[in-house]
Short mmCIF file of C-alpha atoms and ligand atoms in Angstrom, two decimals:
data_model
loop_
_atom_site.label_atom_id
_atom_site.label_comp_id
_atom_site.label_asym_id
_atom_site.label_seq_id
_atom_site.Cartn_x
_atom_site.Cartn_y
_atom_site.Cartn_z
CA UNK A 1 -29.10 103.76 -130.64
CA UNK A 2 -27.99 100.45 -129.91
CA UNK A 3 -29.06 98.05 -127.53
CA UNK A 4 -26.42 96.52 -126.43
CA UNK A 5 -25.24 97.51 -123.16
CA UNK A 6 -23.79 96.26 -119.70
CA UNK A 7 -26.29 95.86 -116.38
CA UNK A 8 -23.95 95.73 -113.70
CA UNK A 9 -21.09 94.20 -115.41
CA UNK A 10 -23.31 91.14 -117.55
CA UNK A 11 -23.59 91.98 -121.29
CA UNK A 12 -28.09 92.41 -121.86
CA UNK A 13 -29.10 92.63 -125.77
CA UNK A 14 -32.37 94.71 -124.57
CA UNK A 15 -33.81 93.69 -121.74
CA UNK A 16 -32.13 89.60 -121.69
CA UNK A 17 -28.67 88.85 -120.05
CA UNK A 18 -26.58 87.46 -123.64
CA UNK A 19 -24.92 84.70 -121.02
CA UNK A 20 -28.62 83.64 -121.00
CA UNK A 21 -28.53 82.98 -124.44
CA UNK A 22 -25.31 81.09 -124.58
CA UNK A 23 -26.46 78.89 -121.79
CA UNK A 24 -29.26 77.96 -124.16
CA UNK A 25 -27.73 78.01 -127.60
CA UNK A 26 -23.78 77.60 -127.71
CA UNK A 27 -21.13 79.40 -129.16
CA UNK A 28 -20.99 81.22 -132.18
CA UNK A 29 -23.97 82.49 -131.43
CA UNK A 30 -25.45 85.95 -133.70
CA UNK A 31 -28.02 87.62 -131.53
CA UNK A 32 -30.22 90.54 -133.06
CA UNK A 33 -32.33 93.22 -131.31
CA UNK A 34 -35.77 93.68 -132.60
CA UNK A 35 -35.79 97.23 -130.84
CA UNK A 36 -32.91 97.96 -132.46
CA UNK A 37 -33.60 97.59 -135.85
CA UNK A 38 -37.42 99.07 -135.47
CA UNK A 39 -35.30 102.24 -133.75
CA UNK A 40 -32.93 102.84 -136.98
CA UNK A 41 -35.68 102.11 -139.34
CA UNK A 42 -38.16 104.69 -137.93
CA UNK A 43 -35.74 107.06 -137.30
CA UNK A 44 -34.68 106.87 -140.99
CA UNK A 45 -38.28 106.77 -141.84
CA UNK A 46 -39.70 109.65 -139.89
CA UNK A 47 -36.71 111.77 -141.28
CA UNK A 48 -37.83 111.42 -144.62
CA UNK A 49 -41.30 112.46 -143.11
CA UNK A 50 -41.45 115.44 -145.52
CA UNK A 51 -41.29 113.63 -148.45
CA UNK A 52 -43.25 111.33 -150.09
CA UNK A 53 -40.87 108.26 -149.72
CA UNK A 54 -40.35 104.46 -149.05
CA UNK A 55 -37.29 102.89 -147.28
CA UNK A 56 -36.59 99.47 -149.32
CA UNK A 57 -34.10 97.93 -146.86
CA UNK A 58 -31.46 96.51 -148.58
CA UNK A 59 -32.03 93.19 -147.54
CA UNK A 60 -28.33 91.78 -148.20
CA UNK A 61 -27.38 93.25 -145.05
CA UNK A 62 -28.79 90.92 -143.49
CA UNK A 63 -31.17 88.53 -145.00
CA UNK A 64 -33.16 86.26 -141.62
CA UNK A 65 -36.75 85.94 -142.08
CA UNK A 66 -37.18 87.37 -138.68
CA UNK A 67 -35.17 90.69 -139.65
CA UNK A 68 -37.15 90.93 -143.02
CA UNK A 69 -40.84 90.32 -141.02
CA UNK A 70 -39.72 93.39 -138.80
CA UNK A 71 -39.55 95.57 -141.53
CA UNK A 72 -42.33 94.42 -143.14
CA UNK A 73 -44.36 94.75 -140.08
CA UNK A 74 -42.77 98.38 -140.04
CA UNK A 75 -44.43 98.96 -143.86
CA UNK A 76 -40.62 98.95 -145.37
CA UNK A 77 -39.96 97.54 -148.94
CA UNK A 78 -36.94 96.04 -149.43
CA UNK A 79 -33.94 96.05 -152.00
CA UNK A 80 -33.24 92.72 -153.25
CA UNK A 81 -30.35 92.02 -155.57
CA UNK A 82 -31.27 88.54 -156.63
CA UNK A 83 -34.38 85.38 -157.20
CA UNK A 84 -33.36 83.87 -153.87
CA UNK A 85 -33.69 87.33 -152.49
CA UNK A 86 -37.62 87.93 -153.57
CA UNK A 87 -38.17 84.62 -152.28
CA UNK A 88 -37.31 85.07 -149.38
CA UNK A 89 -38.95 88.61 -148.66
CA UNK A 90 -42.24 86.10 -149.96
CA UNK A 91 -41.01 83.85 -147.25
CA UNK A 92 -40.84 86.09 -144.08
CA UNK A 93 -44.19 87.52 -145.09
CA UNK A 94 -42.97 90.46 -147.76
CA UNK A 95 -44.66 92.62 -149.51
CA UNK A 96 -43.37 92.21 -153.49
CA UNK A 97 -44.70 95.42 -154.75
CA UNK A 98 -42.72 97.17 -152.48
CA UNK A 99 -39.38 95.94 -154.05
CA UNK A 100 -36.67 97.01 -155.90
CA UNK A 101 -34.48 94.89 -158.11
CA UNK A 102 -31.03 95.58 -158.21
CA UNK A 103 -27.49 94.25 -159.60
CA UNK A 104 -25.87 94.05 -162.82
CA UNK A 105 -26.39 89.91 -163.78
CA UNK A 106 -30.10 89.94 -163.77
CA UNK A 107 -30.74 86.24 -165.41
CA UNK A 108 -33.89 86.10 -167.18
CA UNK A 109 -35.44 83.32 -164.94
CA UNK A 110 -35.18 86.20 -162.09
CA UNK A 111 -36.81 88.96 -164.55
CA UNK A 112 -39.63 86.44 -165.08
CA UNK A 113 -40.00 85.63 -161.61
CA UNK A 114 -39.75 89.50 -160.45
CA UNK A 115 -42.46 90.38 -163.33
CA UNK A 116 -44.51 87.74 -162.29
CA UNK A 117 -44.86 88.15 -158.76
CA UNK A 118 -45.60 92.65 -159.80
CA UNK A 119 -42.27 94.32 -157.78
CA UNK A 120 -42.05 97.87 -157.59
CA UNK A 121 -39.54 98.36 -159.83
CA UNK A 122 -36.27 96.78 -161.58
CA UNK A 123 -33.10 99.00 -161.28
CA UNK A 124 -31.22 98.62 -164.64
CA UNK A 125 -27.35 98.21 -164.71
CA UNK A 126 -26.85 97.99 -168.64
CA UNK A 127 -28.48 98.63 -171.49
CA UNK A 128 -28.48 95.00 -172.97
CA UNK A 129 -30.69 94.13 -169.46
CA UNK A 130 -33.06 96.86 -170.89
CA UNK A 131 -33.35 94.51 -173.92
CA UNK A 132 -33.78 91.48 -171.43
CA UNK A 133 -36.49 93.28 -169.20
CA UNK A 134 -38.23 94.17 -172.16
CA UNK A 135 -38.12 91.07 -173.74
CA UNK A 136 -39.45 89.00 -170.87
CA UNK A 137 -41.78 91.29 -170.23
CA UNK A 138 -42.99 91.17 -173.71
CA UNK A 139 -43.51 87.31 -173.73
CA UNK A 140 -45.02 87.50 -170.49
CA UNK A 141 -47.76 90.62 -171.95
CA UNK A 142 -46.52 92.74 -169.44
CA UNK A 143 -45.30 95.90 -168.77
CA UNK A 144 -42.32 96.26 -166.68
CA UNK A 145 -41.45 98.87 -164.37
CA UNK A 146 -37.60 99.99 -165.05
CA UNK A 147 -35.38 102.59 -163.50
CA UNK A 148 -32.06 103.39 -164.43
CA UNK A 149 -28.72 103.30 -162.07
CA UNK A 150 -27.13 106.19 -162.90
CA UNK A 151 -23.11 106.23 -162.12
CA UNK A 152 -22.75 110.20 -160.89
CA UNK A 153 -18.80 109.78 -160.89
CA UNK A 154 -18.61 110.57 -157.40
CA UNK A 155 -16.11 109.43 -154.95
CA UNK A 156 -17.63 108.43 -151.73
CA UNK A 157 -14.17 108.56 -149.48
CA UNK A 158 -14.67 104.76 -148.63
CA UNK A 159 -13.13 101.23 -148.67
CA UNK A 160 -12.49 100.09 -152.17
CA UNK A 161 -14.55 97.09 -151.92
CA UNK A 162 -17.28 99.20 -150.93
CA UNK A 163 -17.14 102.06 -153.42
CA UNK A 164 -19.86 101.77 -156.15
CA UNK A 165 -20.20 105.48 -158.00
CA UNK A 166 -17.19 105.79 -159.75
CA UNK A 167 -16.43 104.76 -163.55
CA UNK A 168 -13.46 102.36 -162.25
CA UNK A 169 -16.53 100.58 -160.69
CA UNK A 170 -18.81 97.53 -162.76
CA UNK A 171 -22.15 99.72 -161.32
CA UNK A 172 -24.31 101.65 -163.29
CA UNK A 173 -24.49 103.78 -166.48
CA UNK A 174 -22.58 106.87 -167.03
CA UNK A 175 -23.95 109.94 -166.69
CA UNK A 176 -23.34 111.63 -169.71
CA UNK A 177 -25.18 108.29 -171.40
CA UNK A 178 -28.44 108.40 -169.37
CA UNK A 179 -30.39 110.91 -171.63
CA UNK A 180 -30.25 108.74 -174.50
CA UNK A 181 -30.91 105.37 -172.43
CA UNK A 182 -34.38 106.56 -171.63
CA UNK A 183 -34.63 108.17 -175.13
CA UNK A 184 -34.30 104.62 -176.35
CA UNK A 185 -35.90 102.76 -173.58
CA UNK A 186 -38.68 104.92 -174.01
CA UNK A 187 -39.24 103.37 -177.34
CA UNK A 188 -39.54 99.02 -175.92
CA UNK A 189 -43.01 99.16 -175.68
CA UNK A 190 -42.83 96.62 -172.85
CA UNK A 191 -40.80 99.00 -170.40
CA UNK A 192 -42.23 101.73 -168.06
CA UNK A 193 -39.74 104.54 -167.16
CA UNK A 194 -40.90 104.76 -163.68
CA UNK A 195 -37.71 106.38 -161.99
CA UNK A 196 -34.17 107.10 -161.80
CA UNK A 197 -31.88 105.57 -159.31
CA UNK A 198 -28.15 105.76 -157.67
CA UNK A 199 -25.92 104.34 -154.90
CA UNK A 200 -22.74 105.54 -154.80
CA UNK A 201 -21.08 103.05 -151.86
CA UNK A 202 -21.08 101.50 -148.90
CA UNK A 203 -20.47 103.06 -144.82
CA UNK A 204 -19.97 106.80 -146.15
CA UNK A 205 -19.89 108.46 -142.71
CA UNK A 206 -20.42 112.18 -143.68
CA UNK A 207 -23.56 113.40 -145.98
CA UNK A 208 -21.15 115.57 -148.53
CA UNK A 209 -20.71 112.44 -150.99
CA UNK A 210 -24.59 112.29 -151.07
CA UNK A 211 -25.31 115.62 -151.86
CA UNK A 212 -22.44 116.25 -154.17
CA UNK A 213 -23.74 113.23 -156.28
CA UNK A 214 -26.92 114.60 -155.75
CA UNK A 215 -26.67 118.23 -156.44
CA UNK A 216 -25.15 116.57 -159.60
CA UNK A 217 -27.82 114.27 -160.69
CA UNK A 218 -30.84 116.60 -159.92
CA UNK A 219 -30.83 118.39 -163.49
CA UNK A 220 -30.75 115.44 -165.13
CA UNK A 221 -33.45 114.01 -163.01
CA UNK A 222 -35.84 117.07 -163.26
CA UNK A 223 -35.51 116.67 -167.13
CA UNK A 224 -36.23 113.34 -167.41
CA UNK A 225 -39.49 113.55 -165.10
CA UNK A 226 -40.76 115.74 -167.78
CA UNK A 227 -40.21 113.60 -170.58
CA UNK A 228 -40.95 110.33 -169.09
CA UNK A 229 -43.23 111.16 -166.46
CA UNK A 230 -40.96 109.05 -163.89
CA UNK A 231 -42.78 108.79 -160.33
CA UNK A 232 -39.54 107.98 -157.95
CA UNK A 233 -36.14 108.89 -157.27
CA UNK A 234 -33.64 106.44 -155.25
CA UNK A 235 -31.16 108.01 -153.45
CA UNK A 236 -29.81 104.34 -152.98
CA UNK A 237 -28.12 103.07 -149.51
CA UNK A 238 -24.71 103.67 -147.72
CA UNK A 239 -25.23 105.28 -145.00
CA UNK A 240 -22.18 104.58 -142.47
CA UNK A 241 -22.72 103.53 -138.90
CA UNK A 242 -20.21 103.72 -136.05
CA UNK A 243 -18.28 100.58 -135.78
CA UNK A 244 -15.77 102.42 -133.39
CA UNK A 245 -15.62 101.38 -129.57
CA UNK A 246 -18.43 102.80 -127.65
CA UNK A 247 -18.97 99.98 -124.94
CA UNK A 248 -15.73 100.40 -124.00
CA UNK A 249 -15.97 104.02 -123.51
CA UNK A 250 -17.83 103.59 -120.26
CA UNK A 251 -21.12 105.22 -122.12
CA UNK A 252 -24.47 103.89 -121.27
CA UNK A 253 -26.53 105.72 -123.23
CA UNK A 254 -25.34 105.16 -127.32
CA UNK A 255 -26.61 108.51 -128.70
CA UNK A 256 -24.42 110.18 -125.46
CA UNK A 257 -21.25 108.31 -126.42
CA UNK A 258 -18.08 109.77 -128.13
CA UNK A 259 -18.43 107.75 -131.16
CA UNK A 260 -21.67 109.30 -131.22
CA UNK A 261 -20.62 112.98 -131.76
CA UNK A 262 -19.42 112.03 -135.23
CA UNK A 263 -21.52 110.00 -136.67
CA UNK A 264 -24.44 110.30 -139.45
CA UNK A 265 -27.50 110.49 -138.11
CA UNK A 266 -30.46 110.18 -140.02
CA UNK A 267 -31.38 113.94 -138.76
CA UNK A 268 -28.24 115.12 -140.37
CA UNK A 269 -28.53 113.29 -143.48
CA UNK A 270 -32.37 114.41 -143.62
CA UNK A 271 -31.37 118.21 -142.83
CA UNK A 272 -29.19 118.88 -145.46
CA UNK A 273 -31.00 116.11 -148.44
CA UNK A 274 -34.41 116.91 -147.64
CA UNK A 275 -34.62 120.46 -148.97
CA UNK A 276 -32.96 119.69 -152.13
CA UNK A 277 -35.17 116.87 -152.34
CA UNK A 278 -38.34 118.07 -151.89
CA UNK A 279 -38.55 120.40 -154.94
CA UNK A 280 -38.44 117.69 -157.22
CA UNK A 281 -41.78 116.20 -156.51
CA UNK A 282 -40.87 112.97 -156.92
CA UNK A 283 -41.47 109.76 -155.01
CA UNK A 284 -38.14 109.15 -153.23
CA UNK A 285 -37.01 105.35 -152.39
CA UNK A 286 -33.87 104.68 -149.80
CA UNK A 287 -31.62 101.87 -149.85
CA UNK A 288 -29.97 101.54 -146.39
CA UNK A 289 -29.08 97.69 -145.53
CA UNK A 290 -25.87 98.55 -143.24
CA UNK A 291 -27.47 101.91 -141.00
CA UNK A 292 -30.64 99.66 -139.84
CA UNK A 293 -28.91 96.19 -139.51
CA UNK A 294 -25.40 96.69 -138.55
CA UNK A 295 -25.56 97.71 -135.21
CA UNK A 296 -28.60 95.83 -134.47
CA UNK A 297 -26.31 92.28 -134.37
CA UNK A 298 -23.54 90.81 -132.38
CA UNK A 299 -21.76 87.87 -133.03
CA UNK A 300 -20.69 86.01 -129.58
CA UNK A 301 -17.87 83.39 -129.76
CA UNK A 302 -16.03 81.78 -127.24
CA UNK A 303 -12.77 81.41 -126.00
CA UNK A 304 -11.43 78.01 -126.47
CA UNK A 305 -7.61 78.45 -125.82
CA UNK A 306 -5.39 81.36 -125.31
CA UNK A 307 -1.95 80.68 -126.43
CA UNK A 308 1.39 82.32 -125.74
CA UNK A 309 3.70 82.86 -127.78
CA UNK A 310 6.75 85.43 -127.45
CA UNK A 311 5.48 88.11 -129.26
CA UNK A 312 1.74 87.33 -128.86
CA UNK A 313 -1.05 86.81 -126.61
CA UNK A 314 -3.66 84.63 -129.13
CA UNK A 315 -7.05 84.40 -128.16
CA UNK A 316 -8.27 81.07 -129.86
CA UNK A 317 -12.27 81.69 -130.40
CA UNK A 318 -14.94 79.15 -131.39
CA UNK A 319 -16.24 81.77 -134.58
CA UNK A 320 -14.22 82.30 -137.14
CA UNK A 321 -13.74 84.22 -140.70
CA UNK A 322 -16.33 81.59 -142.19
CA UNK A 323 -19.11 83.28 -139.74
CA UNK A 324 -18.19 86.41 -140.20
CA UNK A 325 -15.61 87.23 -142.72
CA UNK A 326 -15.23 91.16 -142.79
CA UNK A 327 -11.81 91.45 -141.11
CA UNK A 328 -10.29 89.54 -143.27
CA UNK A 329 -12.55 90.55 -146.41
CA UNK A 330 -12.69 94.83 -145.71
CA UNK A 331 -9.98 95.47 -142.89
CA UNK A 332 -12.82 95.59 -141.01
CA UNK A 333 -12.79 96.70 -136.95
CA UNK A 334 -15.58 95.33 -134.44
CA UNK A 335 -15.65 96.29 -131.12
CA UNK A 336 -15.05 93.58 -129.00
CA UNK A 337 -16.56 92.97 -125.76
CA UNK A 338 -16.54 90.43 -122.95
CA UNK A 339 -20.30 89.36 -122.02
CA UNK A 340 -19.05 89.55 -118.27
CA UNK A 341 -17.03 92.93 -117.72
CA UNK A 342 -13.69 92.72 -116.31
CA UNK A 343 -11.46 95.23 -114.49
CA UNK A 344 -7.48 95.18 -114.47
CA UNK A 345 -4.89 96.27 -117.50
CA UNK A 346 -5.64 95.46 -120.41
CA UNK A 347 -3.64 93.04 -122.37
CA UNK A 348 -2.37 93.35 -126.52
CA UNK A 349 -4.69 90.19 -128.17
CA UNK A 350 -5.50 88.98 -131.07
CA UNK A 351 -8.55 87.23 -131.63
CA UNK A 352 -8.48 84.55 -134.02
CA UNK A 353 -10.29 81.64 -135.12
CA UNK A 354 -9.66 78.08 -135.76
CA UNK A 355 -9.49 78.03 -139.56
CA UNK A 356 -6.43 77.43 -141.32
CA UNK A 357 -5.63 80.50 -142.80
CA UNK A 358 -3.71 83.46 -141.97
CA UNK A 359 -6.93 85.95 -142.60
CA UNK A 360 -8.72 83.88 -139.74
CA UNK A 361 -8.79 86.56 -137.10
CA UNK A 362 -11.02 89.24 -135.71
CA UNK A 363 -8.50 91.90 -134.30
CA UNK A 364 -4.73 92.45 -133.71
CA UNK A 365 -2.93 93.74 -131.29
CA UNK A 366 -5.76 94.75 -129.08
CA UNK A 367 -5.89 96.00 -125.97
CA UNK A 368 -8.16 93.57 -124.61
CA UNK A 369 -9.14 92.81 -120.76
CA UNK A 370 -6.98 89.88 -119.09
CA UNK A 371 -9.53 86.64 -120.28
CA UNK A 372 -9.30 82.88 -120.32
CA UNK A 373 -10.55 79.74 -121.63
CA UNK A 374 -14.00 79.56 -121.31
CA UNK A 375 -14.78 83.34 -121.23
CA UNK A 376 -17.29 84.40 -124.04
CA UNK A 377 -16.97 87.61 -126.12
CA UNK A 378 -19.15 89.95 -128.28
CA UNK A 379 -18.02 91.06 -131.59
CA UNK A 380 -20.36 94.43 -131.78
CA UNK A 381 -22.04 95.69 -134.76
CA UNK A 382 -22.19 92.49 -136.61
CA UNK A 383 -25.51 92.50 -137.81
CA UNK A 384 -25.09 93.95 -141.61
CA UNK A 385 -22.64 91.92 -143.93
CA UNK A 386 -21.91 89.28 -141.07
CA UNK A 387 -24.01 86.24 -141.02
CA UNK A 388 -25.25 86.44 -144.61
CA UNK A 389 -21.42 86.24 -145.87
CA UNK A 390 -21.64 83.04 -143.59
CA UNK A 391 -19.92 79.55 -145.69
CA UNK A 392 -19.37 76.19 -144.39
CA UNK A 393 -15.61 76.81 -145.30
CA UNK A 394 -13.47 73.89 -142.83
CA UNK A 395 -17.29 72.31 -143.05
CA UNK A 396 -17.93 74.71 -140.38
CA UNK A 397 -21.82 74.65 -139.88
CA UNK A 398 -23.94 78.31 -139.71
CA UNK A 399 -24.17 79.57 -136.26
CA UNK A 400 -27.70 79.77 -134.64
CA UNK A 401 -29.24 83.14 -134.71
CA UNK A 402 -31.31 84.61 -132.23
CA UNK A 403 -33.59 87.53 -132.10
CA UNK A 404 -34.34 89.53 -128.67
CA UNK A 405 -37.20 91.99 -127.68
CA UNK A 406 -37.40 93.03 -124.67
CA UNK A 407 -37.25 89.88 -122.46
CA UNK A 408 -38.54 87.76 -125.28
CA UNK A 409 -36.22 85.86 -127.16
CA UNK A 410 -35.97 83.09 -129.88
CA UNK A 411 -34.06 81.01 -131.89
CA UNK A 412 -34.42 82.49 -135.49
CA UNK A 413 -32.57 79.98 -136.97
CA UNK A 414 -31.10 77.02 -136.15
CA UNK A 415 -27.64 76.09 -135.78
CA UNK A 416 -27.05 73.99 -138.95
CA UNK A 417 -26.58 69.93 -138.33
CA UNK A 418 -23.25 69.36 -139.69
CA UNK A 419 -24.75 66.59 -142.01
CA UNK A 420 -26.80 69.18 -143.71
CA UNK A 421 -23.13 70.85 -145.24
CA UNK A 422 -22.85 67.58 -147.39
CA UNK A 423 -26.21 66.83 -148.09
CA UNK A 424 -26.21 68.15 -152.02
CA UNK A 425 -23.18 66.20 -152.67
CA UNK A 426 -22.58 62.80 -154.11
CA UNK A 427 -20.27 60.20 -154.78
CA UNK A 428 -19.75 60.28 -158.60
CA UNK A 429 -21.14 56.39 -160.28
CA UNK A 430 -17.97 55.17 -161.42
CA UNK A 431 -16.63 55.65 -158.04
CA UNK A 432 -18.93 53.49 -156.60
C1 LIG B 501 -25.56 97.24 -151.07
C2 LIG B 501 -26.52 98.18 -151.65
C3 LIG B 501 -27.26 99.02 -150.82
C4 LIG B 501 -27.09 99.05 -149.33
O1 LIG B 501 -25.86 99.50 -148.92
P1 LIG B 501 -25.64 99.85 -147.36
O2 LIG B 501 -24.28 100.41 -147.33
O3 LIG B 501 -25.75 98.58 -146.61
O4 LIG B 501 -26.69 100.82 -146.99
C5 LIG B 501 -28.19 99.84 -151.41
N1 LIG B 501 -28.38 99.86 -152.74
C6 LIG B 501 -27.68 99.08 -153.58
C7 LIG B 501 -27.92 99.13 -155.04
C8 LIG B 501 -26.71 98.21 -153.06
O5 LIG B 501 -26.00 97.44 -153.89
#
């Protein structure tokens, strides 16, 4: 589901007109639907209702307190990948012992924190961050709870910045090493093998890549159960959503849409992982940042000039690649939507932004309705990997975000005072 759809011809986010929301916030303006992400997070949730399971959201997706309290409030843990991470999952009202700790820099200030404030687990990238973990946890008197990423050697059929399971990739251990990891870990006396864990990339739209890496891993995690008495297997994240036009296709209902036919729903991915699962009688963690956030979020923008030139019709738009940057950073495609629906032919656009770089622009050559200055436009499913890549690049300041439920909304955070950009900076002394 998403709830993004027209009334009439106005653009609502649930049950709230989006022109609503520009009248009373400006331009670029992120907008997030609480129904939304509850829908994808119970569906995902209630799929996995065979198994004893937890879905840790992976929270650099999208990272607003208001997002993270919703899945709190929903009993998710989430996957953090950093200090500033567990912080904030404190901040927005988190529960730590339902984290995982993932990523391959771990500094010890960050083990010590994690240890300190009792998360679920940390999921180890290296074997020299064994010897950290341990180490830490040994000054602190602790014991901490580790799990291993194993690297399956799987190819997950997706963008190269977004594959994670292969050996060309910086991610996890190999496979044919992890016996002997826990063999040794099993010997720091300040380390608890509490589970094995994998994520083999990012917006894999078909379950095969999962269960391959599965089917593969499952030996090896049935052994080490026995000798280390784990309690949890993570199946890790990726699970693609449909970024593909859907709006446009005249559908009201998201789940009846074209796009829809294709994609991975969490029924699917439950149908054919769930059996295989279930044997193992193991705890089993999730990882999904992109399937609950991504189509949860828009980013609106508007149009502040649309220039001519002889082989181009430019939309000039008030967002740009600093607010959300995966165009230019993936190859990305977002649907793109005007908040008030227009008829007539369509016109080739590009929508760009004002920065001064080439990569500044959302789409190219797209058929796009006739618009002008002054019209506002949704980019769709920006909610996962949009306003957390945000930078004051241009000293552009962060766009306000808002959150909707049902006819409720609210500013969940504020657009940034330009000031604020420059506030950690100084004029060196001998300048003065
Ligand atoms: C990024 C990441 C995820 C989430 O990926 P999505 O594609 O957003 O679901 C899960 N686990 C790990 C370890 C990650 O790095």
């Amino acid at each position: 589901m998403h709830d993004f759809r027209y009334v009439g011809n106005k653009l609502f986010c649930e049950g709230v007109a989006v022109e609503t929301l520009v009248k009373k916030f400006g331009t670029p303006l992120y907008v997030y639907s609480q129904r939304t992400l509850t829908d994808h997070f119970q569906k995902l949730d209630s799929a996995l209702g065979a198994l004893d399971h937890l879905v840790c959201f992976a929270m650099k997706s999208n990272s607003n307190l208001a997002v993270l309290r919703t899945i709190a409030n929903l009993g998710g843990g989430f996957d953090i990948v950093s200090g500033g991470e567990l912080q904030r999952v404190i901040a927005a009202g988190g529960d730590p012992r339902k984290c995982v700790f993932a990523g391959v820099g771990k500094t010890e200030a960050e083990i010590e924190f994690a240890l300190l404030e009792n998360i679920y687990c940390f999921n180890v990238e290296s074997e020299p961050e064994l010897q950290r973990i341990n180490k830490v946890a040994a000054r602190l008197k602790k014991i901490a709870p580790v799990a291993v990423r194993v690297n399956p050697n799987i190819e997950a059929h997706t963008h190269a910045k977004i594959t994670t399971g292969t050996y060309e990739n910086k991610f996890g251990i190999e496979f044919e090493k992890i016996e002997g990891i826990y063999a040794r870990a099993s010997k720091l006396k300040n380390l608890r093998l509490r589970g094995l864990q994998m994520h083999i990339g990012s917006q894999l739209t078909t379950v095969s890549p999962f269960e391959q890496a599965i089917r593969k891993v499952l030996p090896l995690v049935e052994k080490l159960k026995k000798r280390h008495a784990l309690e949890f297997f993570s199946i890790g994240g990726g699970l693609g959503i449909v970024y593909q036009p859907v709006l446009a296709s005249g559908s009201a209902d998201w789940w009846q849409s074209a796009a829809a036919k294709n994609v991975l729903t969490p029924a699917k991915y439950a149908a054919r992982l769930v059996p295989l699962l279930r044997p193992l009688g193991l705890k089993i963690l999730l990882e999904p940042g992109r399937f609950i956030s991504g189509n949860a979020g828009i980013l609106v923008t508007r149009i502040e000039y649309v220039k001519r030139t002889g082989k181009k019709n430019f939309l000039i738009v008030d967002a740009a690649m600093n607010d959300l940057i995966r165009p230019a950073f993936y190859d990305a495609y977002h649907e793109i939507v005007p908040l008030t629906r227009k008829g007539g032919a369509p016109i080739s656009s590009d929508v760009v932004g004002p920065i001064c770089e080439s990569g500044d622009y959302f789409c190219k050559d797209r058929p796009l309705p006739k618009l002008g200055e002054g019209d506002a436009i949704a980019l769709l499913s920006a909610g996962a990997y949009g306003s957390v890549m945000g930078s004051n690049y241009n000293a552009r300041p962060l766009p306000t975000e808002v959150l909707v439920n049902g006819k409720k909304f609210a500013a969940v955070r504020e657009r940034q005072a330009v000031a604020k950009i420059w506030a950690d900076e100084k004029i060196a002394p001998w300048q003065k």
